Amino acid sequence: MSTELNDLLDDLKRRMEGALESLRRDLSGLRSGRASPNLLEPVRVEAYGSVVPLSQVGSVAVPEARMLTVSVWDASVVSSVEKAIRDSGLGLNPAAEGQTIRVPIPQLTEERRNEMAKAAARYAEGGRVAVRGVRRDGMDKAKALEKNGDISQDDMKVWTAAIQKLTDEHIGRVDSLLADKERDIKQV
C-alpha cells in the first residue's frame, strides 16, 4: 500500500474512532438498573452566574449498587445541583444532606427500559451515520485523486476496498456497543 493510502486510512480511522467515542459517551449517560458516575455526566448546573458541568462543582461517587452521592464543594450551590439533577430528565430524585447529595437509583419499569433501549438504538444509528459520513469523505478523496490521475483505476479499487473494510469494522463495533448497552438496560 502506498503512503498516501496509509495516511488517508489513518485519518479516517481516527475520525471513526472519534464517532465511536462520542457514541460511548452518549450510551454511558443512559440509565441502566445500576448506579454509575457517568449517569450524571450530562447534568449541567447553574452556578456562579453560568451553566457548568456537574463535575466542576462536585464529585460523584458510587457507595452502593443503587445509590450515587455527589459531594458538592461549595455549600452555596447545593440547591442548584439538587435542582439540576431533579430536572435532568433522568427520573432521579436527589436528597441533600449538608454538602452531600444522595441520589437513589430507582428500579426501572419495563416501559422505561424499552424507552432507554430505543434511545440507545437512536444513538447507535447516529454513530453509524457518523462513520458512514467519514467513509463518504474518504471515498470522495480517493475519487478526486483518481480523477486528477494521481492514482490508477486498480489503485482506486484497492483504496475503496480498504476504506469499506475499515467502515465495516467500525459499524460492527457500533452494533456491538449497542448490543452490550441493550443487554445492560434489559437486565433486571
PDB file of C-alpha atoms in Angstrom:
ATOM      1  CA  MET A   1       0.000   0.000   0.000  1.00  0.00           C
ATOM      2  CA  SER A   2       1.142   3.496  -0.742  1.00  0.00           C
ATOM      3  CA  THR A   3       1.879   6.034   1.962  1.00  0.00           C
ATOM      4  CA  GLU A   4      -0.953   8.210   0.625  1.00  0.00           C
ATOM      5  CA  LEU A   5      -3.425   5.375   1.254  1.00  0.00           C
ATOM      6  CA  ASN A   6      -1.974   4.716   4.711  1.00  0.00           C
ATOM      7  CA  ASP A   7      -2.247   8.413   5.583  1.00  0.00           C
ATOM      8  CA  LEU A   8      -5.849   8.530   4.364  1.00  0.00           C
ATOM      9  CA  LEU A   9      -6.767   5.349   6.252  1.00  0.00           C
ATOM     10  CA  ASP A  10      -5.107   6.646   9.433  1.00  0.00           C
ATOM     11  CA  ASP A  11      -7.118   9.876   9.183  1.00  0.00           C
ATOM     12  CA  LEU A  12     -10.370   8.010   8.512  1.00  0.00           C
ATOM     13  CA  LYS A  13      -9.686   5.573  11.357  1.00  0.00           C
ATOM     14  CA  ARG A  14      -9.029   8.458  13.768  1.00  0.00           C
ATOM     15  CA  ARG A  15     -12.284  10.134  12.773  1.00  0.00           C
ATOM     16  CA  MET A  16     -14.273   6.884  13.007  1.00  0.00           C
ATOM     17  CA  GLU A  17     -12.774   6.248  16.473  1.00  0.00           C
ATOM     18  CA  GLY A  18     -13.973   9.743  17.414  1.00  0.00           C
ATOM     19  CA  ALA A  19     -17.503   8.800  16.329  1.00  0.00           C
ATOM     20  CA  LEU A  20     -17.299   5.621  18.449  1.00  0.00           C
ATOM     21  CA  GLU A  21     -16.039   7.578  21.461  1.00  0.00           C
ATOM     22  CA  SER A  22     -18.931  10.018  21.097  1.00  0.00           C
ATOM     23  CA  LEU A  23     -21.351   7.067  20.985  1.00  0.00           C
ATOM     24  CA  ARG A  24     -19.753   5.554  24.118  1.00  0.00           C
ATOM     25  CA  ARG A  25     -20.244   8.876  25.934  1.00  0.00           C
ATOM     26  CA  ASP A  26     -23.878   9.087  24.830  1.00  0.00           C
ATOM     27  CA  LEU A  27     -24.591   5.498  25.857  1.00  0.00           C
ATOM     28  CA  SER A  28     -22.907   5.925  29.243  1.00  0.00           C
ATOM     29  CA  GLY A  29     -25.447   8.638  30.063  1.00  0.00           C
ATOM     30  CA  LEU A  30     -28.341   6.215  29.562  1.00  0.00           C
ATOM     31  CA  ARG A  31     -29.594   4.683  32.753  1.00  0.00           C
ATOM     32  CA  SER A  32     -29.429   1.004  33.331  1.00  0.00           C
ATOM     33  CA  GLY A  33     -30.511  -0.544  36.618  1.00  0.00           C
ATOM     34  CA  ARG A  34     -27.136   0.094  38.276  1.00  0.00           C
ATOM     35  CA  ALA A  35     -25.555   3.261  39.608  1.00  0.00           C
ATOM     36  CA  SER A  36     -22.714   4.708  37.541  1.00  0.00           C
ATOM     37  CA  PRO A  37     -20.949   8.067  37.924  1.00  0.00           C
ATOM     38  CA  ASN A  38     -21.322   8.514  34.144  1.00  0.00           C
ATOM     39  CA  LEU A  39     -25.069   8.708  34.641  1.00  0.00           C
ATOM     40  CA  LEU A  40     -24.744  12.301  35.898  1.00  0.00           C
ATOM     41  CA  GLU A  41     -22.237  13.374  33.228  1.00  0.00           C
ATOM     42  CA  PRO A  42     -24.822  15.195  31.057  1.00  0.00           C
ATOM     43  CA  VAL A  43     -26.155  17.180  34.052  1.00  0.00           C
ATOM     44  CA  ARG A  44     -25.468  20.930  33.838  1.00  0.00           C
ATOM     45  CA  VAL A  45     -25.690  23.116  36.947  1.00  0.00           C
ATOM     46  CA  GLU A  46     -26.446  26.816  37.181  1.00  0.00           C
ATOM     47  CA  ALA A  47     -23.636  28.108  39.390  1.00  0.00           C
ATOM     48  CA  TYR A  48     -21.545  31.260  39.667  1.00  0.00           C
ATOM     49  CA  GLY A  49     -23.627  33.063  37.042  1.00  0.00           C
ATOM     50  CA  SER A  50     -23.288  30.436  34.303  1.00  0.00           C
ATOM     51  CA  VAL A  51     -24.204  26.852  33.461  1.00  0.00           C
ATOM     52  CA  VAL A  52     -21.377  24.406  34.182  1.00  0.00           C
ATOM     53  CA  PRO A  53     -20.984  20.608  34.116  1.00  0.00           C
ATOM     54  CA  LEU A  54     -21.706  18.873  37.419  1.00  0.00           C
ATOM     55  CA  SER A  55     -18.070  17.706  37.540  1.00  0.00           C
ATOM     56  CA  GLN A  56     -16.975  21.344  38.032  1.00  0.00           C
ATOM     57  CA  VAL A  57     -18.955  21.836  41.248  1.00  0.00           C
ATOM     58  CA  GLY A  58     -18.642  18.434  42.926  1.00  0.00           C
ATOM     59  CA  SER A  59     -17.523  14.835  42.705  1.00  0.00           C
ATOM     60  CA  VAL A  60     -19.725  11.801  42.091  1.00  0.00           C
ATOM     61  CA  ALA A  61     -19.227   8.514  43.941  1.00  0.00           C
ATOM     62  CA  VAL A  62     -20.987   5.143  43.993  1.00  0.00           C
ATOM     63  CA  PRO A  63     -21.190   3.994  47.638  1.00  0.00           C
ATOM     64  CA  GLU A  64     -23.537   1.110  46.802  1.00  0.00           C
ATOM     65  CA  ALA A  65     -25.085  -0.552  43.733  1.00  0.00           C
ATOM     66  CA  ARG A  66     -28.267   1.554  43.655  1.00  0.00           C
ATOM     67  CA  MET A  67     -27.001   4.859  45.093  1.00  0.00           C
ATOM     68  CA  LEU A  68     -24.920   7.781  43.868  1.00  0.00           C
ATOM     69  CA  THR A  69     -23.562  10.520  46.094  1.00  0.00           C
ATOM     70  CA  VAL A  70     -22.491  13.948  44.934  1.00  0.00           C
ATOM     71  CA  SER A  71     -20.069  15.774  47.221  1.00  0.00           C
ATOM     72  CA  VAL A  72     -20.604  19.443  46.420  1.00  0.00           C
ATOM     73  CA  TRP A  73     -17.515  21.560  47.076  1.00  0.00           C
ATOM     74  CA  ASP A  74     -19.323  24.854  47.694  1.00  0.00           C
ATOM     75  CA  ALA A  75     -22.327  24.865  50.041  1.00  0.00           C
ATOM     76  CA  SER A  76     -23.883  27.799  48.162  1.00  0.00           C
ATOM     77  CA  VAL A  77     -24.578  25.651  45.073  1.00  0.00           C
ATOM     78  CA  VAL A  78     -26.029  22.543  46.784  1.00  0.00           C
ATOM     79  CA  SER A  79     -29.633  23.515  45.996  1.00  0.00           C
ATOM     80  CA  SER A  80     -28.695  24.297  42.354  1.00  0.00           C
ATOM     81  CA  VAL A  81     -27.051  20.870  41.988  1.00  0.00           C
ATOM     82  CA  GLU A  82     -30.067  19.149  43.547  1.00  0.00           C
ATOM     83  CA  LYS A  83     -32.424  21.015  41.182  1.00  0.00           C
ATOM     84  CA  ALA A  84     -30.260  20.250  38.131  1.00  0.00           C
ATOM     85  CA  ILE A  85     -30.273  16.516  38.906  1.00  0.00           C
ATOM     86  CA  ARG A  86     -34.029  16.513  39.514  1.00  0.00           C
ATOM     87  CA  ASP A  87     -34.707  18.440  36.267  1.00  0.00           C
ATOM     88  CA  SER A  88     -32.239  16.416  34.137  1.00  0.00           C
ATOM     89  CA  GLY A  89     -34.912  14.097  32.723  1.00  0.00           C
ATOM     90  CA  LEU A  90     -33.162  11.035  34.145  1.00  0.00           C
ATOM     91  CA  GLY A  91     -36.033  10.245  36.519  1.00  0.00           C
ATOM     92  CA  LEU A  92     -33.901  10.745  39.626  1.00  0.00           C
ATOM     93  CA  ASN A  93     -34.978  12.216  42.974  1.00  0.00           C
ATOM     94  CA  PRO A  94     -31.938  13.604  44.856  1.00  0.00           C
ATOM     95  CA  ALA A  95     -31.911  14.404  48.576  1.00  0.00           C
ATOM     96  CA  ALA A  96     -29.433  16.873  50.080  1.00  0.00           C
ATOM     97  CA  GLU A  97     -27.725  16.126  53.405  1.00  0.00           C
ATOM     98  CA  GLY A  98     -25.412  19.034  54.128  1.00  0.00           C
ATOM     99  CA  GLN A  99     -22.930  19.296  51.253  1.00  0.00           C
ATOM    100  CA  THR A 100     -23.604  15.732  50.124  1.00  0.00           C
ATOM    101  CA  ILE A 101     -26.466  14.880  47.830  1.00  0.00           C
ATOM    102  CA  ARG A 102     -27.724  11.298  47.888  1.00  0.00           C
ATOM    103  CA  VAL A 103     -29.225  10.103  44.604  1.00  0.00           C
ATOM    104  CA  PRO A 104     -31.053   6.766  44.894  1.00  0.00           C
ATOM    105  CA  ILE A 105     -31.319   4.909  41.589  1.00  0.00           C
ATOM    106  CA  PRO A 106     -34.888   3.581  41.310  1.00  0.00           C
ATOM    107  CA  GLN A 107     -35.668   0.248  39.701  1.00  0.00           C
ATOM    108  CA  LEU A 108     -36.520   0.748  36.031  1.00  0.00           C
ATOM    109  CA  THR A 109     -40.032  -0.146  34.901  1.00  0.00           C
ATOM    110  CA  GLU A 110     -40.422  -2.288  31.798  1.00  0.00           C
ATOM    111  CA  GLU A 111     -41.801   0.736  29.917  1.00  0.00           C
ATOM    112  CA  ARG A 112     -38.792   2.856  30.933  1.00  0.00           C
ATOM    113  CA  ARG A 113     -36.398   0.032  29.935  1.00  0.00           C
ATOM    114  CA  ASN A 114     -37.977  -0.031  26.470  1.00  0.00           C
ATOM    115  CA  GLU A 115     -37.643   3.769  26.174  1.00  0.00           C
ATOM    116  CA  MET A 116     -33.965   3.519  27.157  1.00  0.00           C
ATOM    117  CA  ALA A 117     -33.385   0.749  24.600  1.00  0.00           C
ATOM    118  CA  LYS A 118     -34.996   2.893  21.883  1.00  0.00           C
ATOM    119  CA  ALA A 119     -32.812   5.856  22.871  1.00  0.00           C
ATOM    120  CA  ALA A 120     -29.729   3.602  22.726  1.00  0.00           C
ATOM    121  CA  ALA A 121     -30.777   2.491  19.225  1.00  0.00           C
ATOM    122  CA  ARG A 122     -31.135   6.143  18.147  1.00  0.00           C
ATOM    123  CA  TYR A 123     -27.653   6.934  19.493  1.00  0.00           C
ATOM    124  CA  ALA A 124     -26.242   3.902  17.679  1.00  0.00           C
ATOM    125  CA  GLU A 125     -27.860   4.968  14.404  1.00  0.00           C
ATOM    126  CA  GLY A 126     -26.269   8.392  14.864  1.00  0.00           C
ATOM    127  CA  GLY A 127     -22.926   6.620  15.333  1.00  0.00           C
ATOM    128  CA  ARG A 128     -23.440   4.594  12.141  1.00  0.00           C
ATOM    129  CA  VAL A 129     -24.333   7.765  10.224  1.00  0.00           C
ATOM    130  CA  ALA A 130     -21.169   9.465  11.524  1.00  0.00           C
ATOM    131  CA  VAL A 131     -18.996   6.501  10.471  1.00  0.00           C
ATOM    132  CA  ARG A 132     -20.639   6.428   7.028  1.00  0.00           C
ATOM    133  CA  GLY A 133     -20.042  10.166   6.676  1.00  0.00           C
ATOM    134  CA  VAL A 134     -16.331   9.616   7.311  1.00  0.00           C
ATOM    135  CA  ARG A 135     -16.405   6.789   4.729  1.00  0.00           C
ATOM    136  CA  ARG A 136     -18.024   9.129   2.188  1.00  0.00           C
ATOM    137  CA  ASP A 137     -15.287  11.723   2.775  1.00  0.00           C
ATOM    138  CA  GLY A 138     -12.627   9.057   2.216  1.00  0.00           C
ATOM    139  CA  MET A 139     -14.290   7.837  -0.981  1.00  0.00           C
ATOM    140  CA  ASP A 140     -14.570  11.422  -2.239  1.00  0.00           C
ATOM    141  CA  LYS A 141     -10.832  11.979  -1.649  1.00  0.00           C
ATOM    142  CA  ALA A 142      -9.999   8.748  -3.469  1.00  0.00           C
ATOM    143  CA  LYS A 143     -12.259   9.691  -6.411  1.00  0.00           C
ATOM    144  CA  ALA A 144     -10.638  13.128  -6.611  1.00  0.00           C
ATOM    145  CA  LEU A 145      -7.168  11.546  -6.725  1.00  0.00           C
ATOM    146  CA  GLU A 146      -8.295   9.139  -9.449  1.00  0.00           C
ATOM    147  CA  LYS A 147      -9.880  11.967 -11.448  1.00  0.00           C
ATOM    148  CA  ASN A 148      -6.661  14.002 -11.238  1.00  0.00           C
ATOM    149  CA  GLY A 149      -4.697  10.984 -12.457  1.00  0.00           C
ATOM    150  CA  ASP A 150      -2.797  10.640  -9.161  1.00  0.00           C
ATOM    151  CA  ILE A 151      -3.941   7.016  -8.764  1.00  0.00           C
ATOM    152  CA  SER A 152      -4.921   4.351 -11.300  1.00  0.00           C
ATOM    153  CA  GLN A 153      -8.256   2.542 -11.533  1.00  0.00           C
ATOM    154  CA  ASP A 154      -6.637  -0.537  -9.994  1.00  0.00           C
ATOM    155  CA  ASP A 155      -5.365   1.565  -7.083  1.00  0.00           C
ATOM    156  CA  MET A 156      -8.861   3.027  -6.748  1.00  0.00           C
ATOM    157  CA  LYS A 157     -10.289  -0.482  -6.290  1.00  0.00           C
ATOM    158  CA  VAL A 158      -7.705  -1.222  -3.586  1.00  0.00           C
ATOM    159  CA  TRP A 159      -8.444   2.090  -1.860  1.00  0.00           C
ATOM    160  CA  THR A 160     -12.229   1.645  -1.910  1.00  0.00           C
ATOM    161  CA  ALA A 161     -11.907  -1.925  -0.591  1.00  0.00           C
ATOM    162  CA  ALA A 162      -9.641  -0.740   2.243  1.00  0.00           C
ATOM    163  CA  ILE A 163     -11.995   2.139   3.126  1.00  0.00           C
ATOM    164  CA  GLN A 164     -15.022  -0.189   3.055  1.00  0.00           C
ATOM    165  CA  LYS A 165     -13.251  -2.744   5.284  1.00  0.00           C
ATOM    166  CA  LEU A 166     -12.462  -0.011   7.828  1.00  0.00           C
ATOM    167  CA  THR A 167     -16.084   1.188   7.694  1.00  0.00           C
ATOM    168  CA  ASP A 168     -17.459  -2.338   8.181  1.00  0.00           C
ATOM    169  CA  GLU A 169     -15.198  -2.865  11.215  1.00  0.00           C
ATOM    170  CA  HIS A 170     -16.422   0.342  12.860  1.00  0.00           C
ATOM    171  CA  ILE A 171     -20.096  -0.301  12.045  1.00  0.00           C
ATOM    172  CA  GLY A 172     -19.645  -3.733  13.659  1.00  0.00           C
ATOM    173  CA  ARG A 173     -18.222  -2.062  16.768  1.00  0.00           C
ATOM    174  CA  VAL A 174     -21.215   0.327  16.885  1.00  0.00           C
ATOM    175  CA  ASP A 175     -23.542  -2.690  16.738  1.00  0.00           C
ATOM    176  CA  SER A 176     -21.546  -4.407  19.482  1.00  0.00           C
ATOM    177  CA  LEU A 177     -21.733  -1.330  21.746  1.00  0.00           C
ATOM    178  CA  LEU A 178     -25.494  -1.175  21.168  1.00  0.00           C
ATOM    179  CA  ALA A 179     -25.973  -4.880  21.946  1.00  0.00           C
ATOM    180  CA  ASP A 180     -23.975  -4.518  25.186  1.00  0.00           C
ATOM    181  CA  LYS A 181     -25.985  -1.476  26.277  1.00  0.00           C
ATOM    182  CA  GLU A 182     -29.323  -3.105  25.426  1.00  0.00           C
ATOM    183  CA  ARG A 183     -28.310  -6.172  27.460  1.00  0.00           C
ATOM    184  CA  ASP A 184     -27.349  -3.869  30.331  1.00  0.00           C
ATOM    185  CA  ILE A 185     -30.670  -1.961  30.136  1.00  0.00           C
ATOM    186  CA  LYS A 186     -32.864  -5.068  29.878  1.00  0.00           C
ATOM    187  CA  GLN A 187     -31.147  -6.742  32.825  1.00  0.00           C
ATOM    188  CA  VAL A 188     -33.497  -6.710  35.807  1.00  0.00           C
TER     189      VAL A 188
END
